[in-house]
Amino acid sequence: MRPALFENTPSFWCETLRSFGHIGYGGADFAEVLTTAQRIREGDFDSWCDEWLPTADRVAEVAREAERRQHPASARDAWLRASNSYRSAEFFLHGNPGDLRIEHAYGASVAAFRSATALSGRPVAPVEIPFEDHVPHSTLLVLDDELGAHGHAGARRLASARIADRLDETLRPTA
């Protein structure tokens, strides 16, 4: 497939596709991904972060407003989108492990994800699973057949995608 954006930066296009892939499970919105990607300067890792952070902050504010208005489903959906946008913001920053934006965006992503899961109506719990000399932050999502085939399969795929994202980020070797 020929890139629709970032023709000269395949890694940016790949991450944009990853964000588009979250749409089907409520983890992204087409317009949010497209307009954010269009503002990013090709090949500029700081620009990537500098454009995803305000998107994530704006969507997190949508979630807070939905909570204030007592619209839990809208809040949950916005928190999940914000979580993925924060994750996208910090994705390319790991070339400089001391970059303070990593911890900010990662912490905001985890907090937004936990806010989304708290509104999910599903049993969810933070867990610690020691691995070598790390204890990655993890979330236990209890899935059952109550949602039906579509909801169950979608929830399972989204959970698997989030787990794979976190494992990638947690277990990535540092320089």
PDB file of C-alpha atoms in Angstrom:
ATOM      1  CA  MET A   1       0.000   0.000   0.000  1.00  0.00           C
ATOM      2  CA  ARG A   2       1.331   3.420  -0.945  1.00  0.00           C
ATOM      3  CA  PRO A   3       1.363   5.737   2.103  1.00  0.00           C
ATOM      4  CA  ALA A   4      -1.346   8.385   2.104  1.00  0.00           C
ATOM      5  CA  LEU A   5       0.781  10.436   4.519  1.00  0.00           C
ATOM      6  CA  PHE A   6       4.455  10.430   5.456  1.00  0.00           C
ATOM      7  CA  GLU A   7       5.654   9.018   2.152  1.00  0.00           C
ATOM      8  CA  ASN A   8       9.288   9.535   3.173  1.00  0.00           C
ATOM      9  CA  THR A   9       8.925   8.399   6.788  1.00  0.00           C
ATOM     10  CA  PRO A  10       7.588   4.823   6.820  1.00  0.00           C
ATOM     11  CA  SER A  11       7.683   4.594  10.620  1.00  0.00           C
ATOM     12  CA  PHE A  12       5.322   7.585  10.875  1.00  0.00           C
ATOM     13  CA  TRP A  13       2.962   6.019   8.351  1.00  0.00           C
ATOM     14  CA  CYS A  14       3.073   2.694  10.210  1.00  0.00           C
ATOM     15  CA  GLU A  15       2.164   4.359  13.516  1.00  0.00           C
ATOM     16  CA  THR A  16      -0.592   6.350  11.808  1.00  0.00           C
ATOM     17  CA  LEU A  17      -2.023   3.098  10.441  1.00  0.00           C
ATOM     18  CA  ARG A  18      -1.802   1.629  13.930  1.00  0.00           C
ATOM     19  CA  SER A  19      -3.894   4.539  15.214  1.00  0.00           C
ATOM     20  CA  PHE A  20      -6.413   4.093  12.400  1.00  0.00           C
ATOM     21  CA  GLY A  21      -6.591   0.415  13.364  1.00  0.00           C
ATOM     22  CA  HIS A  22      -7.886   1.353  16.819  1.00  0.00           C
ATOM     23  CA  ILE A  23     -10.984   2.982  15.325  1.00  0.00           C
ATOM     24  CA  GLY A  24     -12.927  -0.277  15.034  1.00  0.00           C
ATOM     25  CA  TYR A  25     -12.612  -0.866  18.782  1.00  0.00           C
ATOM     26  CA  GLY A  26     -13.308   2.688  19.957  1.00  0.00           C
ATOM     27  CA  GLY A  27      -9.662   3.514  20.608  1.00  0.00           C
ATOM     28  CA  ALA A  28      -9.440   6.245  17.973  1.00  0.00           C
ATOM     29  CA  ASP A  29     -11.525   8.549  15.826  1.00  0.00           C
ATOM     30  CA  PHE A  30     -10.803   8.943  12.100  1.00  0.00           C
ATOM     31  CA  ALA A  31     -10.930  12.754  12.127  1.00  0.00           C
ATOM     32  CA  GLU A  32      -8.729  12.989  15.241  1.00  0.00           C
ATOM     33  CA  VAL A  33      -6.074  10.727  13.734  1.00  0.00           C
ATOM     34  CA  LEU A  34      -6.144  12.358  10.302  1.00  0.00           C
ATOM     35  CA  THR A  35      -6.066  15.965  11.479  1.00  0.00           C
ATOM     36  CA  THR A  36      -3.304  15.210  13.972  1.00  0.00           C
ATOM     37  CA  ALA A  37      -1.220  13.396  11.367  1.00  0.00           C
ATOM     38  CA  GLN A  38      -1.672  16.215   8.867  1.00  0.00           C
ATOM     39  CA  ARG A  39      -0.143  18.710  11.329  1.00  0.00           C
ATOM     40  CA  ILE A  40       3.004  16.604  11.901  1.00  0.00           C
ATOM     41  CA  ARG A  41       6.174  17.634  10.062  1.00  0.00           C
ATOM     42  CA  GLU A  42       7.451  14.602   8.202  1.00  0.00           C
ATOM     43  CA  GLY A  43      10.448  12.954   9.848  1.00  0.00           C
ATOM     44  CA  ASP A  44      10.354  15.302  12.870  1.00  0.00           C
ATOM     45  CA  PHE A  45      10.011  13.207  16.027  1.00  0.00           C
ATOM     46  CA  ASP A  46       9.424  16.252  18.216  1.00  0.00           C
ATOM     47  CA  SER A  47       6.640  17.363  15.888  1.00  0.00           C
ATOM     48  CA  TRP A  48       5.048  13.912  16.231  1.00  0.00           C
ATOM     49  CA  CYS A  49       4.863  14.332  19.998  1.00  0.00           C
ATOM     50  CA  ASP A  50       4.013  18.032  19.827  1.00  0.00           C
ATOM     51  CA  GLU A  51       0.926  17.291  17.728  1.00  0.00           C
ATOM     52  CA  TRP A  52      -0.304  14.149  19.500  1.00  0.00           C
ATOM     53  CA  LEU A  53      -0.098  15.659  23.000  1.00  0.00           C
ATOM     54  CA  PRO A  54      -2.627  18.464  22.359  1.00  0.00           C
ATOM     55  CA  THR A  55      -4.926  15.980  20.627  1.00  0.00           C
ATOM     56  CA  ALA A  56      -4.755  13.719  23.679  1.00  0.00           C
ATOM     57  CA  ASP A  57      -5.281  16.660  26.047  1.00  0.00           C
ATOM     58  CA  ARG A  58      -8.306  17.860  24.047  1.00  0.00           C
ATOM     59  CA  VAL A  59      -9.888  14.383  24.019  1.00  0.00           C
ATOM     60  CA  ALA A  60      -9.185  13.995  27.758  1.00  0.00           C
ATOM     61  CA  GLU A  61     -11.049  17.274  28.307  1.00  0.00           C
ATOM     62  CA  VAL A  62     -13.960  15.861  26.267  1.00  0.00           C
ATOM     63  CA  ALA A  63     -13.930  12.877  28.666  1.00  0.00           C
ATOM     64  CA  ARG A  64     -13.898  15.119  31.743  1.00  0.00           C
ATOM     65  CA  GLU A  65     -16.771  17.190  30.359  1.00  0.00           C
ATOM     66  CA  ALA A  66     -18.773  14.022  29.615  1.00  0.00           C
ATOM     67  CA  GLU A  67     -18.188  12.899  33.221  1.00  0.00           C
ATOM     68  CA  ARG A  68     -19.333  16.314  34.549  1.00  0.00           C
ATOM     69  CA  ARG A  69     -22.504  15.988  32.467  1.00  0.00           C
ATOM     70  CA  GLN A  70     -22.964  12.407  33.723  1.00  0.00           C
ATOM     71  CA  HIS A  71     -22.549  10.713  30.340  1.00  0.00           C
ATOM     72  CA  PRO A  72     -20.446   7.688  31.347  1.00  0.00           C
ATOM     73  CA  ALA A  73     -20.439   5.952  27.932  1.00  0.00           C
ATOM     74  CA  SER A  74     -19.206   9.098  26.182  1.00  0.00           C
ATOM     75  CA  ALA A  75     -16.627   9.652  28.924  1.00  0.00           C
ATOM     76  CA  ARG A  76     -15.405   6.040  28.682  1.00  0.00           C
ATOM     77  CA  ASP A  77     -15.031   6.271  24.902  1.00  0.00           C
ATOM     78  CA  ALA A  78     -13.181   9.588  25.083  1.00  0.00           C
ATOM     79  CA  TRP A  79     -10.854   8.310  27.835  1.00  0.00           C
ATOM     80  CA  LEU A  80      -9.949   5.314  25.675  1.00  0.00           C
ATOM     81  CA  ARG A  81      -9.198   7.574  22.685  1.00  0.00           C
ATOM     82  CA  ALA A  82      -7.159   9.907  24.908  1.00  0.00           C
ATOM     83  CA  SER A  83      -5.177   6.938  26.232  1.00  0.00           C
ATOM     84  CA  ASN A  84      -4.185   5.885  22.728  1.00  0.00           C
ATOM     85  CA  SER A  85      -3.368   9.470  21.727  1.00  0.00           C
ATOM     86  CA  TYR A  86      -1.047   9.857  24.734  1.00  0.00           C
ATOM     87  CA  ARG A  87       0.606   6.548  23.816  1.00  0.00           C
ATOM     88  CA  SER A  88       1.082   7.795  20.270  1.00  0.00           C
ATOM     89  CA  ALA A  89       2.615  11.037  21.581  1.00  0.00           C
ATOM     90  CA  GLU A  90       5.431   9.284  23.428  1.00  0.00           C
ATOM     91  CA  PHE A  91       6.038   6.485  20.943  1.00  0.00           C
ATOM     92  CA  PHE A  92       9.007   8.038  19.091  1.00  0.00           C
ATOM     93  CA  LEU A  93      10.631   9.724  22.100  1.00  0.00           C
ATOM     94  CA  HIS A  94      12.497   6.676  23.399  1.00  0.00           C
ATOM     95  CA  GLY A  95      15.683   7.530  21.512  1.00  0.00           C
ATOM     96  CA  ASN A  96      16.294   9.886  24.439  1.00  0.00           C
ATOM     97  CA  PRO A  97      15.182   8.013  27.572  1.00  0.00           C
ATOM     98  CA  GLY A  98      15.651  11.172  29.653  1.00  0.00           C
ATOM     99  CA  ASP A  99      12.996  13.093  27.712  1.00  0.00           C
ATOM    100  CA  LEU A 100      10.493  14.233  30.344  1.00  0.00           C
ATOM    101  CA  ARG A 101       7.641  14.054  27.849  1.00  0.00           C
ATOM    102  CA  ILE A 102       7.871  10.242  27.946  1.00  0.00           C
ATOM    103  CA  GLU A 103       6.865   9.977  31.595  1.00  0.00           C
ATOM    104  CA  HIS A 104       4.210  12.673  31.241  1.00  0.00           C
ATOM    105  CA  ALA A 105       2.556  11.064  28.200  1.00  0.00           C
ATOM    106  CA  TYR A 106       2.940   7.522  29.538  1.00  0.00           C
ATOM    107  CA  GLY A 107       1.444   8.465  32.905  1.00  0.00           C
ATOM    108  CA  ALA A 108      -1.424  10.296  31.216  1.00  0.00           C
ATOM    109  CA  SER A 109      -2.021   7.287  28.937  1.00  0.00           C
ATOM    110  CA  VAL A 110      -2.205   4.882  31.868  1.00  0.00           C
ATOM    111  CA  ALA A 111      -4.464   7.245  33.850  1.00  0.00           C
ATOM    112  CA  ALA A 112      -6.794   7.719  30.862  1.00  0.00           C
ATOM    113  CA  PHE A 113      -6.922   3.961  30.229  1.00  0.00           C
ATOM    114  CA  ARG A 114      -7.765   3.316  33.881  1.00  0.00           C
ATOM    115  CA  SER A 115     -10.471   5.989  33.723  1.00  0.00           C
ATOM    116  CA  ALA A 116     -11.934   4.267  30.648  1.00  0.00           C
ATOM    117  CA  THR A 117     -11.870   0.838  32.260  1.00  0.00           C
ATOM    118  CA  ALA A 118     -13.431   2.201  35.469  1.00  0.00           C
ATOM    119  CA  LEU A 119     -16.414   3.306  33.364  1.00  0.00           C
ATOM    120  CA  SER A 120     -16.582   0.063  31.387  1.00  0.00           C
ATOM    121  CA  GLY A 121     -18.894  -1.760  33.755  1.00  0.00           C
ATOM    122  CA  ARG A 122     -16.534  -4.736  33.489  1.00  0.00           C
ATOM    123  CA  PRO A 123     -14.367  -6.222  36.227  1.00  0.00           C
ATOM    124  CA  VAL A 124     -10.962  -4.544  35.885  1.00  0.00           C
ATOM    125  CA  ALA A 125      -8.018  -4.476  38.271  1.00  0.00           C
ATOM    126  CA  PRO A 126      -4.446  -3.190  38.160  1.00  0.00           C
ATOM    127  CA  VAL A 127      -1.989  -6.059  38.656  1.00  0.00           C
ATOM    128  CA  GLU A 128       1.759  -6.420  38.992  1.00  0.00           C
ATOM    129  CA  ILE A 129       3.506  -9.214  37.128  1.00  0.00           C
ATOM    130  CA  PRO A 130       7.235  -9.323  37.922  1.00  0.00           C
ATOM    131  CA  PHE A 131       9.433  -9.942  34.892  1.00  0.00           C
ATOM    132  CA  GLU A 132      13.191 -10.185  35.372  1.00  0.00           C
ATOM    133  CA  ASP A 133      14.123  -6.908  37.114  1.00  0.00           C
ATOM    134  CA  HIS A 134      10.918  -5.058  36.127  1.00  0.00           C
ATOM    135  CA  VAL A 135       7.378  -4.990  37.422  1.00  0.00           C
ATOM    136  CA  PRO A 136       5.342  -3.722  34.448  1.00  0.00           C
ATOM    137  CA  HIS A 137       2.059  -1.980  35.135  1.00  0.00           C
ATOM    138  CA  SER A 138      -0.670  -4.284  33.904  1.00  0.00           C
ATOM    139  CA  THR A 139      -4.439  -4.384  33.863  1.00  0.00           C
ATOM    140  CA  LEU A 140      -6.568  -7.470  34.278  1.00  0.00           C
ATOM    141  CA  LEU A 141      -9.695  -7.278  32.106  1.00  0.00           C
ATOM    142  CA  VAL A 142     -12.209 -10.007  32.822  1.00  0.00           C
ATOM    143  CA  LEU A 143     -14.053 -10.861  29.598  1.00  0.00           C
ATOM    144  CA  ASP A 144     -17.005 -13.185  29.305  1.00  0.00           C
ATOM    145  CA  ASP A 145     -19.717 -14.071  26.818  1.00  0.00           C
ATOM    146  CA  GLU A 146     -22.259 -11.697  28.365  1.00  0.00           C
ATOM    147  CA  LEU A 147     -21.578  -9.040  25.699  1.00  0.00           C
ATOM    148  CA  GLY A 148     -22.301 -11.419  22.843  1.00  0.00           C
ATOM    149  CA  ALA A 149     -19.995 -12.511  20.051  1.00  0.00           C
ATOM    150  CA  HIS A 150     -19.293  -9.077  18.536  1.00  0.00           C
ATOM    151  CA  GLY A 151     -18.745  -7.154  21.768  1.00  0.00           C
ATOM    152  CA  HIS A 152     -16.762  -9.978  23.297  1.00  0.00           C
ATOM    153  CA  ALA A 153     -14.516 -10.404  20.280  1.00  0.00           C
ATOM    154  CA  GLY A 154     -14.009  -6.642  19.965  1.00  0.00           C
ATOM    155  CA  ALA A 155     -13.175  -6.257  23.639  1.00  0.00           C
ATOM    156  CA  ARG A 156     -10.769  -9.191  23.481  1.00  0.00           C
ATOM    157  CA  ARG A 157      -9.005  -7.773  20.383  1.00  0.00           C
ATOM    158  CA  LEU A 158      -8.724  -4.311  21.950  1.00  0.00           C
ATOM    159  CA  ALA A 159      -7.392  -5.769  25.192  1.00  0.00           C
ATOM    160  CA  SER A 160      -4.872  -7.847  23.235  1.00  0.00           C
ATOM    161  CA  ALA A 161      -3.762  -4.796  21.243  1.00  0.00           C
ATOM    162  CA  ARG A 162      -3.287  -2.716  24.420  1.00  0.00           C
ATOM    163  CA  ILE A 163      -1.376  -5.554  26.107  1.00  0.00           C
ATOM    164  CA  ALA A 164       0.904  -5.919  23.082  1.00  0.00           C
ATOM    165  CA  ASP A 165       1.470  -2.148  23.021  1.00  0.00           C
ATOM    166  CA  ARG A 166       2.454  -2.108  26.683  1.00  0.00           C
ATOM    167  CA  LEU A 167       4.692  -5.164  26.355  1.00  0.00           C
ATOM    168  CA  ASP A 168       6.455  -3.533  23.398  1.00  0.00           C
ATOM    169  CA  GLU A 169       7.051  -0.403  25.423  1.00  0.00           C
ATOM    170  CA  THR A 170       7.903  -2.107  28.731  1.00  0.00           C
ATOM    171  CA  LEU A 171      10.279  -4.744  27.393  1.00  0.00           C
ATOM    172  CA  ARG A 172      11.977  -2.630  24.706  1.00  0.00           C
ATOM    173  CA  PRO A 173      15.733  -2.616  25.395  1.00  0.00           C
ATOM    174  CA  THR A 174      17.053   0.757  26.517  1.00  0.00           C
ATOM    175  CA  ALA A 175      20.335   2.196  25.331  1.00  0.00           C
TER     176      ALA A 175
END
